[in-house]
PDB file of C-alpha atoms in Angstrom:
ATOM      1  CA  MET A1359      -0.017   9.063 -14.495  1.00 55.00           C
ATOM      2  CA  LYS A1360       0.101   9.266 -10.687  1.00 49.00           C
ATOM      3  CA  ASN A1361      -2.416  12.145 -10.654  1.00 55.00           C
ATOM      4  CA  LEU A1362      -4.747   9.979 -12.732  1.00 47.00           C
ATOM      5  CA  ILE A1363      -4.289   7.057 -10.352  1.00 49.00           C
ATOM      6  CA  PHE A1364      -5.163   9.144  -7.287  1.00 49.00           C
ATOM      7  CA  THR A1365      -8.214  10.506  -9.134  1.00 54.00           C
ATOM      8  CA  LEU A1366      -9.357   6.937  -9.778  1.00 48.00           C
ATOM      9  CA  ILE A1367      -8.956   6.077  -6.086  1.00 51.00           C
ATOM     10  CA  VAL A1368     -11.125   8.979  -5.008  1.00 50.00           C
ATOM     11  CA  GLY A1369     -13.727   8.046  -7.603  1.00 54.00           C
ATOM     12  CA  LEU A1370     -13.886   4.425  -6.448  1.00 48.00           C
ATOM     13  CA  LEU A1371     -14.366   5.481  -2.855  1.00 50.00           C
ATOM     14  CA  GLY A1372     -17.156   7.809  -3.906  1.00 53.00           C
ATOM     15  CA  LEU A1373     -19.045   4.894  -5.423  1.00 46.00           C
ATOM     16  CA  SER A1374     -18.761   2.754  -2.293  1.00 47.00           C
ATOM     17  CA  ALA A1375     -19.988   5.151   0.400  1.00 48.00           C
ATOM     18  CA  SER A1376     -21.240   8.661   1.023  1.00 52.00           C
ATOM     19  CA  ALA A1377     -18.941  11.199   2.655  1.00 51.00           C
ATOM     20  CA  GLY A1378     -21.076  11.276   5.778  1.00 52.00           C
ATOM     21  CA  ASP A1379     -20.973   7.509   6.144  1.00 55.00           C
ATOM     22  CA  ILE A1380     -17.205   7.359   5.620  1.00 52.00           C
ATOM     23  CA  MET A1381     -16.508   9.984   8.272  1.00 51.00           C
ATOM     24  CA  GLU A1382     -19.003   8.573  10.764  1.00 52.00           C
ATOM     25  CA  GLY A1383     -17.369   8.482  14.189  1.00 50.00           C
ATOM     26  CA  PHE A1384     -14.241  10.386  13.100  1.00 47.00           C
ATOM     27  CA  ASP A1385     -14.201  12.616  16.182  1.00 47.00           C
ATOM     28  CA  SER A1386     -15.546   9.847  18.453  1.00 48.00           C
ATOM     29  CA  LEU A1387     -12.277   7.899  18.411  1.00 48.00           C
ATOM     30  CA  GLY A1388     -11.253   9.861  21.482  1.00 49.00           C
ATOM     31  CA  GLY A1389     -13.765   7.660  23.249  1.00 51.00           C
ATOM     32  CA  ASN A1390     -14.761   8.043  26.899  1.00 58.00           C
ATOM     33  CA  LYS A1391     -16.778  11.273  27.327  1.00 64.00           C
ATOM     34  CA  ASP A1392     -17.235  10.809  31.096  1.00 67.00           C
ATOM     35  CA  LEU A1393     -13.488  10.551  31.622  1.00 64.00           C
ATOM     36  CA  TYR A1394     -12.965  13.576  29.404  1.00 65.00           C
ATOM     37  CA  ASN A1395     -15.483  15.682  31.377  1.00 74.00           C
ATOM     38  CA  LYS A1396     -13.920  14.752  34.733  1.00 71.00           C
ATOM     39  CA  ALA A1397     -10.419  15.612  33.525  1.00 67.00           C
ATOM     40  CA  LYS A1398     -11.657  18.861  32.023  1.00 68.00           C
ATOM     41  CA  ALA A1399     -13.324  19.859  35.301  1.00 76.00           C
ATOM     42  CA  LEU A1400     -10.025  19.408  37.169  1.00 74.00           C
ATOM     43  CA  HIS A1401      -8.028  21.471  34.647  1.00 70.00           C
ATOM     44  CA  PRO A1402     -10.446  23.673  32.673  1.00 75.00           C
ATOM     45  CA  GLU A1403      -7.632  25.813  31.293  1.00 71.00           C
ATOM     46  CA  THR A1404      -5.876  22.821  29.682  1.00 71.00           C
ATOM     47  CA  GLU A1405      -6.641  21.363  26.257  1.00 67.00           C
ATOM     48  CA  ILE A1406      -7.320  17.667  26.894  1.00 61.00           C
ATOM     49  CA  LYS A1407      -7.433  14.680  24.550  1.00 60.00           C
ATOM     50  CA  ILE A1408      -8.302  11.144  25.700  1.00 57.00           C
ATOM     51  CA  VAL A1409      -6.138   8.291  24.401  1.00 54.00           C
ATOM     52  CA  GLN A1410      -7.324   4.846  25.510  1.00 59.00           C
ATOM     53  CA  GLY A1411      -8.172   1.398  24.120  1.00 65.00           C
ATOM     54  CA  ARG A1412      -9.017   0.483  20.539  1.00 71.00           C
ATOM     55  CA  THR A1413     -12.268   2.066  19.405  1.00 74.00           C
ATOM     56  CA  VAL A1414     -12.323   0.802  15.811  1.00 86.00           C
ATOM     57  CA  SER A1415     -13.232  -2.867  16.059  1.00 88.00           C
ATOM     58  CA  ARG A1416     -11.907  -4.871  13.095  1.00 92.00           C
ATOM     59  CA  LYS A1417     -13.102  -8.325  14.132  1.00 93.00           C
ATOM     60  CA  PHE A1418     -14.615 -10.184  11.150  1.00 96.00           C
ATOM     61  CA  ARG A1419     -14.606  -7.045   8.990  1.00 97.00           C
ATOM     62  CA  HIS A1420     -13.779  -6.617   5.304  1.00 98.00           C
ATOM     63  CA  GLU A1421     -11.462  -3.896   3.979  1.00 98.00           C
ATOM     64  CA  PHE A1422     -11.254  -2.922   0.290  1.00 98.00           C
ATOM     65  CA  SER A1423      -8.454  -0.603  -0.860  1.00 96.00           C
ATOM     66  CA  PRO A1424      -7.318   0.661  -4.269  1.00 97.00           C
ATOM     67  CA  GLN A1425      -3.524   0.826  -4.113  1.00 97.00           C
ATOM     68  CA  VAL A1426      -0.726   2.584  -6.002  1.00 97.00           C
ATOM     69  CA  ALA A1427       2.838   1.302  -5.669  1.00 97.00           C
ATOM     70  CA  SER A1428       6.320   1.734  -7.121  1.00 95.00           C
ATOM     71  CA  PHE A1429       9.078  -0.843  -7.608  1.00 94.00           C
ATOM     72  CA  VAL A1430      12.359   0.599  -6.304  1.00 90.00           C
ATOM     73  CA  GLY A1431      15.899  -0.732  -6.655  1.00 82.00           C
ATOM     74  CA  GLY A1432      15.127  -3.363  -9.269  1.00 76.00           C
ATOM     75  CA  ASP A1433      16.143  -3.175 -12.914  1.00 76.00           C
ATOM     76  CA  ALA A1434      18.413  -0.212 -13.704  1.00 74.00           C
ATOM     77  CA  TYR A1435      16.804   0.121 -17.140  1.00 79.00           C
ATOM     78  CA  LEU A1436      13.149  -0.158 -16.102  1.00 84.00           C
ATOM     79  CA  SER A1437      10.814   2.006 -14.015  1.00 87.00           C
ATOM     80  CA  THR A1438       7.661   0.248 -12.808  1.00 92.00           C
ATOM     81  CA  ASP A1439       4.556   1.668 -11.112  1.00 94.00           C
ATOM     82  CA  THR A1440       1.456  -0.374 -10.338  1.00 96.00           C
ATOM     83  CA  LEU A1441      -2.247   0.176  -9.818  1.00 97.00           C
ATOM     84  CA  GLY A1442      -4.094  -2.503  -7.893  1.00 97.00           C
ATOM     85  CA  LEU A1443      -6.833  -3.559  -5.532  1.00 97.00           C
ATOM     86  CA  THR A1444      -6.279  -5.042  -2.072  1.00 98.00           C
ATOM     87  CA  TYR A1445      -8.745  -6.966   0.088  1.00 98.00           C
ATOM     88  CA  HIS A1446      -8.220  -7.709   3.800  1.00 98.00           C
ATOM     89  CA  PHE A1447     -10.323  -9.980   5.969  1.00 98.00           C
ATOM     90  CA  HIS A1448      -9.708  -8.965   9.588  1.00 98.00           C
ATOM     91  CA  ILE A1449      -9.929 -11.995  11.877  1.00 97.00           C
ATOM     92  CA  ASN A1450      -9.405  -9.743  14.913  1.00 95.00           C
ATOM     93  CA  HIS A1451      -7.329  -6.669  15.789  1.00 93.00           C
ATOM     94  CA  ARG A1452      -4.106  -8.743  15.682  1.00 95.00           C
ATOM     95  CA  TRP A1453      -4.451 -10.727  12.451  1.00 97.00           C
ATOM     96  CA  SER A1454      -5.767 -10.329   8.927  1.00 98.00           C
ATOM     97  CA  VAL A1455      -5.402 -12.234   5.665  1.00 98.00           C
ATOM     98  CA  GLY A1456      -5.364 -10.480   2.322  1.00 97.00           C
ATOM     99  CA  LEU A1457      -5.526 -10.762  -1.447  1.00 98.00           C
ATOM    100  CA  ASN A1458      -3.845  -8.310  -3.795  1.00 98.00           C
ATOM    101  CA  TYR A1459      -4.033  -7.802  -7.555  1.00 98.00           C
ATOM    102  CA  PHE A1460      -1.840  -5.308  -9.404  1.00 97.00           C
ATOM    103  CA  TYR A1461      -1.340  -4.181 -12.992  1.00 97.00           C
ATOM    104  CA  ALA A1462       2.056  -2.766 -13.941  1.00 95.00           C
ATOM    105  CA  PHE A1463       2.936   0.339 -15.961  1.00 95.00           C
ATOM    106  CA  ASN A1464       6.523   0.182 -17.253  1.00 89.00           C
ATOM    107  CA  SER A1465       8.774   2.833 -18.777  1.00 85.00           C
ATOM    108  CA  LEU A1466      12.445   3.046 -19.713  1.00 84.00           C
ATOM    109  CA  THR A1467      14.824   4.845 -17.372  1.00 74.00           C
ATOM    110  CA  SER A1468      17.222   7.532 -18.574  1.00 70.00           C
ATOM    111  CA  GLU A1469      20.028   4.936 -18.537  1.00 73.00           C
ATOM    112  CA  ALA A1470      18.076   2.699 -20.918  1.00 68.00           C
ATOM    113  CA  LYS A1471      17.254   5.587 -23.255  1.00 72.00           C
ATOM    114  CA  ALA A1472      20.919   6.618 -23.329  1.00 72.00           C
ATOM    115  CA  LEU A1473      21.966   3.039 -24.087  1.00 67.00           C
ATOM    116  CA  ILE A1474      19.525   2.829 -27.002  1.00 66.00           C
ATOM    117  CA  SER A1475      20.549   6.253 -28.303  1.00 67.00           C
ATOM    118  CA  ASN A1476      24.236   5.336 -28.242  1.00 65.00           C
ATOM    119  CA  GLY A1477      23.456   1.998 -29.858  1.00 56.00           C
ATOM    120  CA  LEU A1478      21.920   3.715 -32.890  1.00 53.00           C
ATOM    121  CA  GLN A1479      25.181   5.426 -33.831  1.00 52.00           C
ATOM    122  CA  PRO A1480      26.310   4.477 -37.381  1.00 53.00           C
ATOM    123  CA  LYS A1481      29.707   3.252 -36.212  1.00 55.00           C
ATOM    124  CA  LEU A1482      28.075   0.344 -34.312  1.00 51.00           C
ATOM    125  CA  THR A1483      27.286  -2.725 -36.413  1.00 53.00           C
ATOM    126  CA  GLU A1484      25.012  -4.196 -33.732  1.00 55.00           C
ATOM    127  CA  PRO A1485      22.646  -1.854 -31.838  1.00 53.00           C
ATOM    128  CA  LEU A1486      22.653  -2.044 -28.038  1.00 58.00           C
ATOM    129  CA  VAL A1487      19.288  -3.012 -26.538  1.00 56.00           C
ATOM    130  CA  PRO A1488      18.580  -3.240 -22.763  1.00 56.00           C
ATOM    131  CA  ASP A1489      17.934  -6.774 -21.557  1.00 64.00           C
ATOM    132  CA  LEU A1490      14.460  -6.453 -19.982  1.00 77.00           C
ATOM    133  CA  ASP A1491      11.773  -8.791 -18.657  1.00 84.00           C
ATOM    134  CA  GLU A1492       8.896  -6.502 -17.718  1.00 88.00           C
ATOM    135  CA  PRO A1493       6.304  -7.329 -15.039  1.00 93.00           C
ATOM    136  CA  ARG A1494       2.769  -7.180 -16.469  1.00 95.00           C
ATOM    137  CA  GLN A1495       0.458  -8.110 -13.581  1.00 97.00           C
ATOM    138  CA  GLY A1496       0.405 -10.201 -10.429  1.00 97.00           C
ATOM    139  CA  TYR A1497      -1.568 -11.765  -7.595  1.00 98.00           C
ATOM    140  CA  LEU A1498      -0.548 -12.090  -3.938  1.00 98.00           C
ATOM    141  CA  ALA A1499      -2.008 -13.800  -0.871  1.00 98.00           C
ATOM    142  CA  THR A1500      -0.772 -12.297   2.404  1.00 98.00           C
ATOM    143  CA  VAL A1501      -0.890 -12.735   6.171  1.00 98.00           C
ATOM    144  CA  ASN A1502      -0.666  -9.598   8.325  1.00 98.00           C
ATOM    145  CA  TRP A1503       0.148  -9.247  12.046  1.00 98.00           C
ATOM    146  CA  TYR A1504      -0.536  -6.030  13.976  1.00 97.00           C
ATOM    147  CA  PRO A1505       1.568  -6.052  17.200  1.00 94.00           C
ATOM    148  CA  ILE A1506       1.636  -2.284  17.909  1.00 92.00           C
ATOM    149  CA  TYR A1507      -1.164   0.264  17.950  1.00 88.00           C
ATOM    150  CA  GLY A1508      -1.662   3.842  19.040  1.00 88.00           C
ATOM    151  CA  LYS A1509      -3.673   7.014  18.544  1.00 84.00           C
ATOM    152  CA  MET A1510      -2.851  10.493  17.346  1.00 81.00           C
ATOM    153  CA  SER A1511      -4.564  13.846  17.009  1.00 77.00           C
ATOM    154  CA  LEU A1512      -4.945  14.735  13.336  1.00 71.00           C
ATOM    155  CA  TYR A1513      -4.692  18.546  13.055  1.00 73.00           C
ATOM    156  CA  ASP A1514      -7.190  18.875  15.964  1.00 69.00           C
ATOM    157  CA  LEU A1515      -9.920  17.482  13.706  1.00 69.00           C
ATOM    158  CA  GLY A1516     -10.236  14.312  15.749  1.00 73.00           C
ATOM    159  CA  ILE A1517      -8.406  11.284  17.124  1.00 77.00           C
ATOM    160  CA  THR A1518      -7.218   8.652  14.644  1.00 83.00           C
ATOM    161  CA  GLN A1519      -6.178   5.106  15.500  1.00 88.00           C
ATOM    162  CA  PHE A1520      -3.164   3.489  13.810  1.00 92.00           C
ATOM    163  CA  ASP A1521      -1.405   0.120  13.772  1.00 95.00           C
ATOM    164  CA  LEU A1522       2.134  -0.865  12.820  1.00 97.00           C
ATOM    165  CA  TYR A1523       2.047  -4.255  11.147  1.00 98.00           C
ATOM    166  CA  LEU A1524       4.191  -6.960   9.556  1.00 98.00           C
ATOM    167  CA  THR A1525       3.188  -8.683   6.327  1.00 98.00           C
ATOM    168  CA  ALA A1526       4.331 -11.740   4.368  1.00 98.00           C
ATOM    169  CA  GLY A1527       2.900 -13.484   1.354  1.00 98.00           C
ATOM    170  CA  THR A1528       3.323 -15.435  -1.842  1.00 98.00           C
ATOM    171  CA  GLY A1529       1.777 -15.417  -5.287  1.00 98.00           C
ATOM    172  CA  VAL A1530       2.329 -15.383  -9.040  1.00 98.00           C
ATOM    173  CA  MET A1531       3.414 -12.728 -11.551  1.00 96.00           C
ATOM    174  CA  GLU A1532       3.044 -12.458 -15.302  1.00 96.00           C
ATOM    175  CA  LEU A1533       6.224 -11.193 -16.982  1.00 93.00           C
ATOM    176  CA  SER A1534       6.797 -10.340 -20.629  1.00 89.00           C
ATOM    177  CA  SER A1535       8.619 -13.679 -20.992  1.00 87.00           C
ATOM    178  CA  LYS A1536       6.573 -16.058 -18.829  1.00 89.00           C
ATOM    179  CA  GLY A1537       4.698 -16.562 -15.566  1.00 93.00           C
ATOM    180  CA  THR A1538       6.736 -16.893 -12.380  1.00 95.00           C
ATOM    181  CA  GLY A1539       6.289 -17.352  -8.653  1.00 96.00           C
ATOM    182  CA  THR A1540       6.990 -14.560  -6.183  1.00 97.00           C
ATOM    183  CA  TYR A1541       7.144 -13.967  -2.444  1.00 98.00           C
ATOM    184  CA  THR A1542       7.122 -10.818  -0.341  1.00 97.00           C
ATOM    185  CA  TYR A1543       7.749  -9.625   3.216  1.00 98.00           C
ATOM    186  CA  GLY A1544       7.819  -6.277   4.989  1.00 98.00           C
ATOM    187  CA  GLY A1545       5.796  -3.930   7.148  1.00 98.00           C
ATOM    188  CA  GLY A1546       3.472  -0.992   7.093  1.00 98.00           C
ATOM    189  CA  LEU A1547       1.350   1.598   8.835  1.00 97.00           C
ATOM    190  CA  GLY A1548      -2.434   1.228   8.871  1.00 96.00           C
ATOM    191  CA  VAL A1549      -4.526   4.268   9.859  1.00 94.00           C
ATOM    192  CA  TRP A1550      -8.203   3.976  10.815  1.00 92.00           C
ATOM    193  CA  PHE A1551      -9.569   7.490  10.313  1.00 89.00           C
ATOM    194  CA  SER A1552     -13.092   6.443  11.317  1.00 88.00           C
ATOM    195  CA  GLN A1553     -15.197   3.301  11.610  1.00 91.00           C
ATOM    196  CA  HIS A1554     -15.081   2.980   7.802  1.00 94.00           C
ATOM    197  CA  LEU A1555     -12.312   5.112   6.257  1.00 94.00           C
ATOM    198  CA  THR A1556      -8.833   3.522   6.221  1.00 95.00           C
ATOM    199  CA  GLY A1557      -5.386   4.315   4.868  1.00 96.00           C
ATOM    200  CA  ARG A1558      -2.175   2.330   4.524  1.00 97.00           C
ATOM    201  CA  MET A1559       1.477   2.959   3.753  1.00 98.00           C
ATOM    202  CA  GLU A1560       3.484  -0.193   3.094  1.00 98.00           C
ATOM    203  CA  LEU A1561       7.164  -0.938   2.519  1.00 98.00           C
ATOM    204  CA  ARG A1562       8.163  -4.487   1.600  1.00 97.00           C
ATOM    205  CA  ARG A1563      10.625  -6.624  -0.324  1.00 97.00           C
ATOM    206  CA  GLN A1564       9.467  -8.669  -3.308  1.00 97.00           C
ATOM    207  CA  VAL A1565      11.460 -11.473  -4.920  1.00 96.00           C
ATOM    208  CA  TYR A1566      10.910 -13.197  -8.273  1.00 95.00           C
ATOM    209  CA  ASP A1567      12.900 -14.733 -11.148  1.00 92.00           C
ATOM    210  CA  THR A1568      13.209 -13.224 -14.640  1.00 89.00           C
ATOM    211  CA  GLU A1569      14.540 -14.628 -17.911  1.00 83.00           C
ATOM    212  CA  ARG A1570      17.489 -12.794 -19.495  1.00 74.00           C
ATOM    213  CA  PHE A1571      19.700 -13.433 -22.516  1.00 71.00           C
ATOM    214  CA  THR A1572      22.249 -14.886 -20.122  1.00 72.00           C
ATOM    215  CA  GLY A1573      19.710 -17.064 -18.272  1.00 73.00           C
ATOM    216  CA  LYS A1574      17.634 -16.811 -15.109  1.00 83.00           C
ATOM    217  CA  HIS A1575      18.094 -13.732 -12.929  1.00 83.00           C
ATOM    218  CA  THR A1576      16.608 -13.185  -9.450  1.00 90.00           C
ATOM    219  CA  MET A1577      15.042  -9.787  -8.773  1.00 90.00           C
ATOM    220  CA  ASN A1578      15.027  -8.633  -5.139  1.00 93.00           C
ATOM    221  CA  LEU A1579      13.417  -5.201  -5.048  1.00 93.00           C
ATOM    222  CA  THR A1580      11.558  -2.810  -2.742  1.00 96.00           C
ATOM    223  CA  VAL A1581       7.858  -2.032  -3.173  1.00 97.00           C
ATOM    224  CA  LEU A1582       6.456   1.198  -1.716  1.00 97.00           C
ATOM    225  CA  GLY A1583       2.648   1.240  -1.655  1.00 97.00           C
ATOM    226  CA  LEU A1584      -0.080   3.718  -0.653  1.00 97.00           C
ATOM    227  CA  SER A1585      -3.791   3.015  -0.364  1.00 97.00           C
ATOM    228  CA  LEU A1586      -7.030   4.605   0.790  1.00 96.00           C
ATOM    229  CA  GLY A1587      -9.859   2.215   1.523  1.00 96.00           C
ATOM    230  CA  TYR A1588     -13.260   1.457   2.960  1.00 97.00           C
ATOM    231  CA  MET A1589     -14.028  -1.079   5.696  1.00 96.00           C
ATOM    232  CA  LEU A1590     -17.376  -2.852   5.940  1.00 95.00           C
TER     233      LEU A1590
END
Protein backbone atom coordinates (compact mmCIF):
# COMPACT_ATOMS: atom_id res chain seq x y z
CA MET A 1 0.00 0.00 0.00
CA LYS A 2 2.71 2.51 0.97
CA ASN A 3 4.71 1.74 -2.20
CA LEU A 4 1.57 2.46 -4.22
CA ILE A 5 1.02 5.73 -2.36
CA PHE A 6 4.57 6.95 -3.05
CA THR A 7 4.16 5.97 -6.71
CA LEU A 8 1.01 8.10 -6.88
CA ILE A 9 2.87 11.07 -5.36
CA VAL A 10 5.61 10.89 -7.96
CA GLY A 11 3.02 10.60 -10.72
CA LEU A 12 1.10 13.66 -9.53
CA LEU A 13 4.26 15.73 -9.42
CA GLY A 14 5.11 14.63 -12.93
CA LEU A 15 1.82 16.03 -14.19
CA SER A 16 2.35 19.42 -12.54
CA ALA A 17 5.85 20.33 -13.73
CA SER A 18 8.79 19.11 -15.77
CA ALA A 19 11.90 17.87 -14.00
CA GLY A 20 13.92 20.82 -15.24
CA ASP A 21 11.38 23.31 -13.95
CA ILE A 22 11.15 21.62 -10.55
CA MET A 23 14.91 21.64 -10.04
CA GLU A 24 15.38 25.18 -11.33
CA GLY A 25 17.70 27.03 -8.97
CA PHE A 26 18.57 23.94 -6.90
CA ASP A 27 22.29 24.74 -6.77
CA SER A 28 21.67 28.52 -6.65
CA LEU A 29 20.40 28.44 -3.07
CA GLY A 30 23.97 29.03 -1.96
CA GLY A 31 23.37 32.54 -3.21
CA ASN A 32 26.04 35.25 -3.36
CA LYS A 33 28.59 34.36 -6.07
CA ASP A 34 30.74 37.46 -5.45
CA LEU A 35 31.13 36.58 -1.78
CA TYR A 36 31.92 33.00 -2.72
CA ASN A 37 34.65 34.06 -5.20
CA LYS A 38 36.30 36.39 -2.67
CA ALA A 39 36.34 33.71 0.03
CA LYS A 40 37.67 31.16 -2.43
CA ALA A 41 40.50 33.48 -3.48
CA LEU A 42 41.61 33.83 0.15
CA HIS A 43 41.58 30.06 0.79
CA PRO A 44 41.74 28.25 -2.57
CA GLU A 45 42.57 24.93 -0.93
CA THR A 46 39.39 24.95 1.18
CA GLU A 47 35.97 23.71 0.08
CA ILE A 48 33.62 26.64 0.69
CA LYS A 49 29.83 26.84 0.90
CA ILE A 50 27.93 30.11 1.41
CA VAL A 51 25.07 30.11 3.94
CA GLN A 52 23.19 33.42 4.12
CA GLY A 53 19.66 34.84 4.01
CA ARG A 54 16.53 33.19 2.64
CA THR A 55 16.75 32.66 -1.11
CA VAL A 56 13.40 30.91 -1.65
CA SER A 57 10.80 33.65 -1.36
CA ARG A 58 7.41 32.28 -0.26
CA LYS A 59 5.47 35.54 -0.10
CA PHE A 60 2.01 35.13 -1.67
CA ARG A 61 2.89 31.72 -3.10
CA HIS A 62 0.79 28.55 -3.35
CA GLU A 63 2.06 25.11 -2.33
CA PHE A 64 0.33 21.85 -3.31
CA SER A 65 1.45 18.59 -1.68
CA PRO A 66 0.17 15.00 -1.82
CA GLN A 67 0.63 13.59 1.68
CA VAL A 68 0.84 10.15 3.29
CA ALA A 69 0.33 9.82 7.05
CA SER A 70 -0.11 7.24 9.79
CA PHE A 71 -2.18 7.42 12.98
CA VAL A 72 -0.04 6.23 15.91
CA GLY A 73 -1.04 5.46 19.49
CA GLY A 74 -4.79 5.50 18.92
CA ASP A 75 -7.02 2.44 18.92
CA ALA A 76 -5.22 -0.75 19.96
CA TYR A 77 -7.37 -2.77 17.55
CA LEU A 78 -7.10 -0.50 14.50
CA SER A 79 -4.25 0.54 12.21
CA THR A 80 -4.93 3.63 10.10
CA ASP A 81 -2.94 5.13 7.22
CA THR A 82 -4.12 8.07 5.14
CA LEU A 83 -3.59 9.49 1.68
CA GLY A 84 -4.40 13.16 1.22
CA LEU A 85 -3.77 16.48 -0.44
CA THR A 86 -2.52 19.60 1.35
CA TYR A 87 -2.65 23.21 0.15
CA HIS A 88 -0.69 26.07 1.75
CA PHE A 89 -1.05 29.76 0.99
CA HIS A 90 2.16 31.46 2.14
CA ILE A 91 1.44 34.98 3.37
CA ASN A 92 5.17 35.56 3.93
CA HIS A 93 8.16 33.54 5.16
CA ARG A 94 6.75 33.51 8.72
CA TRP A 95 3.09 32.56 8.21
CA SER A 96 0.95 30.34 6.02
CA VAL A 97 -2.62 29.06 6.13
CA GLY A 98 -3.55 25.64 4.85
CA LEU A 99 -6.29 23.22 3.87
CA ASN A 100 -5.94 19.45 4.14
CA TYR A 101 -8.10 16.57 2.91
CA PHE A 102 -7.35 12.95 3.76
CA TYR A 103 -8.89 9.55 3.03
CA ALA A 104 -8.27 6.76 5.53
CA PHE A 105 -7.26 3.13 4.94
CA ASN A 106 -8.02 0.97 7.99
CA SER A 107 -6.94 -2.54 8.93
CA LEU A 108 -7.19 -4.71 12.04
CA THR A 109 -4.14 -5.04 14.27
CA SER A 110 -2.81 -8.41 15.41
CA GLU A 111 -4.54 -7.87 18.78
CA ALA A 112 -7.91 -7.46 17.06
CA LYS A 113 -7.38 -10.54 14.89
CA ALA A 114 -6.44 -12.59 17.96
CA LEU A 115 -9.54 -11.35 19.79
CA ILE A 116 -11.79 -12.36 16.89
CA SER A 117 -10.06 -15.73 16.52
CA ASN A 118 -10.48 -16.51 20.22
CA GLY A 119 -14.08 -15.34 20.09
CA LEU A 120 -14.93 -17.93 17.43
CA GLN A 121 -14.09 -20.85 19.72
CA PRO A 122 -17.10 -23.20 20.18
CA LYS A 123 -17.02 -22.91 23.97
CA LEU A 124 -18.00 -19.20 23.77
CA THR A 125 -21.73 -18.53 23.44
CA GLU A 126 -21.16 -14.90 22.41
CA PRO A 127 -18.31 -14.10 19.99
CA LEU A 128 -15.91 -11.32 20.97
CA VAL A 129 -15.82 -8.41 18.50
CA PRO A 130 -13.51 -5.36 18.82
CA ASP A 131 -15.36 -2.13 19.56
CA LEU A 132 -14.28 0.09 16.63
CA ASP A 133 -15.29 3.44 15.15
CA GLU A 134 -13.14 3.79 12.04
CA PRO A 135 -12.12 7.15 10.53
CA ARG A 136 -13.18 7.38 6.87
CA GLN A 137 -12.08 10.84 5.71
CA GLY A 138 -11.53 14.34 7.03
CA TYR A 139 -10.91 18.02 6.35
CA LEU A 140 -8.64 20.40 8.27
CA ALA A 141 -7.94 24.14 8.16
CA THR A 142 -4.56 25.07 9.65
CA VAL A 143 -2.38 28.03 10.58
CA ASN A 144 1.40 27.56 10.38
CA TRP A 145 4.20 29.66 11.93
CA TYR A 146 7.83 29.33 10.81
CA PRO A 147 10.10 30.82 13.54
CA ILE A 148 13.37 29.02 12.67
CA TYR A 149 15.12 28.56 9.34
CA GLY A 150 18.47 27.35 8.09
CA LYS A 151 20.36 25.84 5.18
CA MET A 152 22.19 22.59 4.63
CA SER A 153 24.34 20.97 1.98
CA LEU A 154 22.52 17.99 0.48
CA TYR A 155 25.17 15.40 -0.47
CA ASP A 156 27.21 18.18 -2.18
CA LEU A 157 24.50 18.46 -4.84
CA GLY A 158 23.50 21.93 -3.71
CA ILE A 159 22.29 24.04 -0.79
CA THR A 160 18.75 23.44 0.48
CA GLN A 161 16.76 25.79 2.69
CA PHE A 162 14.61 24.45 5.55
CA ASP A 163 12.20 25.80 8.16
CA LEU A 164 11.05 24.40 11.49
CA TYR A 165 7.41 25.30 12.00
CA LEU A 166 4.48 25.01 14.40
CA THR A 167 0.98 24.16 13.20
CA ALA A 168 -2.53 24.20 14.68
CA GLY A 169 -5.92 23.67 13.14
CA THR A 170 -9.48 22.44 13.34
CA GLY A 171 -11.87 20.59 11.07
CA VAL A 172 -14.32 17.72 10.67
CA MET A 173 -13.96 13.95 10.28
CA GLU A 174 -16.30 11.29 8.96
CA LEU A 175 -16.29 8.15 11.12
CA SER A 176 -18.06 4.85 10.53
CA SER A 177 -20.67 5.93 13.10
CA LYS A 178 -21.11 9.66 12.43
CA GLY A 179 -19.41 12.96 11.63
CA THR A 180 -17.40 14.63 14.38
CA GLY A 181 -15.27 17.70 15.00
CA THR A 182 -11.51 17.49 15.42
CA TYR A 183 -8.56 19.70 16.29
CA THR A 184 -4.82 19.28 15.86
CA TYR A 185 -1.52 20.83 16.94
CA GLY A 186 2.15 20.03 16.45
CA GLY A 187 5.21 20.89 14.41
CA GLY A 188 7.21 19.95 11.38
CA LEU A 189 10.16 20.40 9.08
CA GLY A 190 9.68 22.07 5.70
CA VAL A 191 12.47 21.71 3.11
CA TRP A 192 12.66 23.94 0.02
CA PHE A 193 14.85 21.98 -2.39
CA SER A 194 14.53 24.64 -5.10
CA GLN A 195 12.27 27.53 -6.06
CA HIS A 196 9.49 25.00 -6.77
CA LEU A 197 10.21 21.59 -5.21
CA THR A 198 9.22 21.22 -1.54
CA GLY A 199 9.11 18.50 1.09
CA ARG A 200 7.60 18.25 4.57
CA MET A 201 7.78 15.96 7.57
CA GLU A 202 5.12 16.65 10.20
CA LEU A 203 4.41 15.31 13.68
CA ARG A 204 1.23 16.44 15.43
CA ARG A 205 -1.49 15.45 17.87
CA GLN A 206 -5.07 15.02 16.68
CA VAL A 207 -8.11 14.83 18.96
CA TYR A 208 -11.66 13.72 18.15
CA ASP A 209 -14.60 11.88 19.75
CA THR A 210 -15.80 8.40 18.75
CA GLU A 211 -18.95 6.45 19.60
CA ARG A 212 -18.47 3.12 21.41
CA PHE A 213 -20.83 0.56 22.91
CA THR A 214 -20.15 2.16 26.28
CA GLY A 215 -20.68 5.73 25.01
CA LYS A 216 -18.50 8.58 23.78
CA HIS A 217 -14.73 8.08 23.83
CA THR A 218 -12.09 10.75 23.13
CA MET A 219 -9.22 9.76 20.85
CA ASN A 220 -5.93 11.63 21.37
CA LEU A 221 -3.43 10.22 18.89
CA THR A 222 -0.23 11.10 17.03
CA VAL A 223 -0.16 11.71 13.27
CA LEU A 224 3.12 11.31 11.38
CA GLY A 225 2.96 12.75 7.86
CA LEU A 226 5.30 12.99 4.85
CA SER A 227 4.74 15.01 1.69
CA LEU A 228 6.50 16.07 -1.49
CA GLY A 229 5.04 19.09 -3.23
CA TYR A 230 5.23 21.83 -5.81
CA MET A 231 5.14 25.58 -5.12
CA LEU A 232 3.79 28.08 -7.63
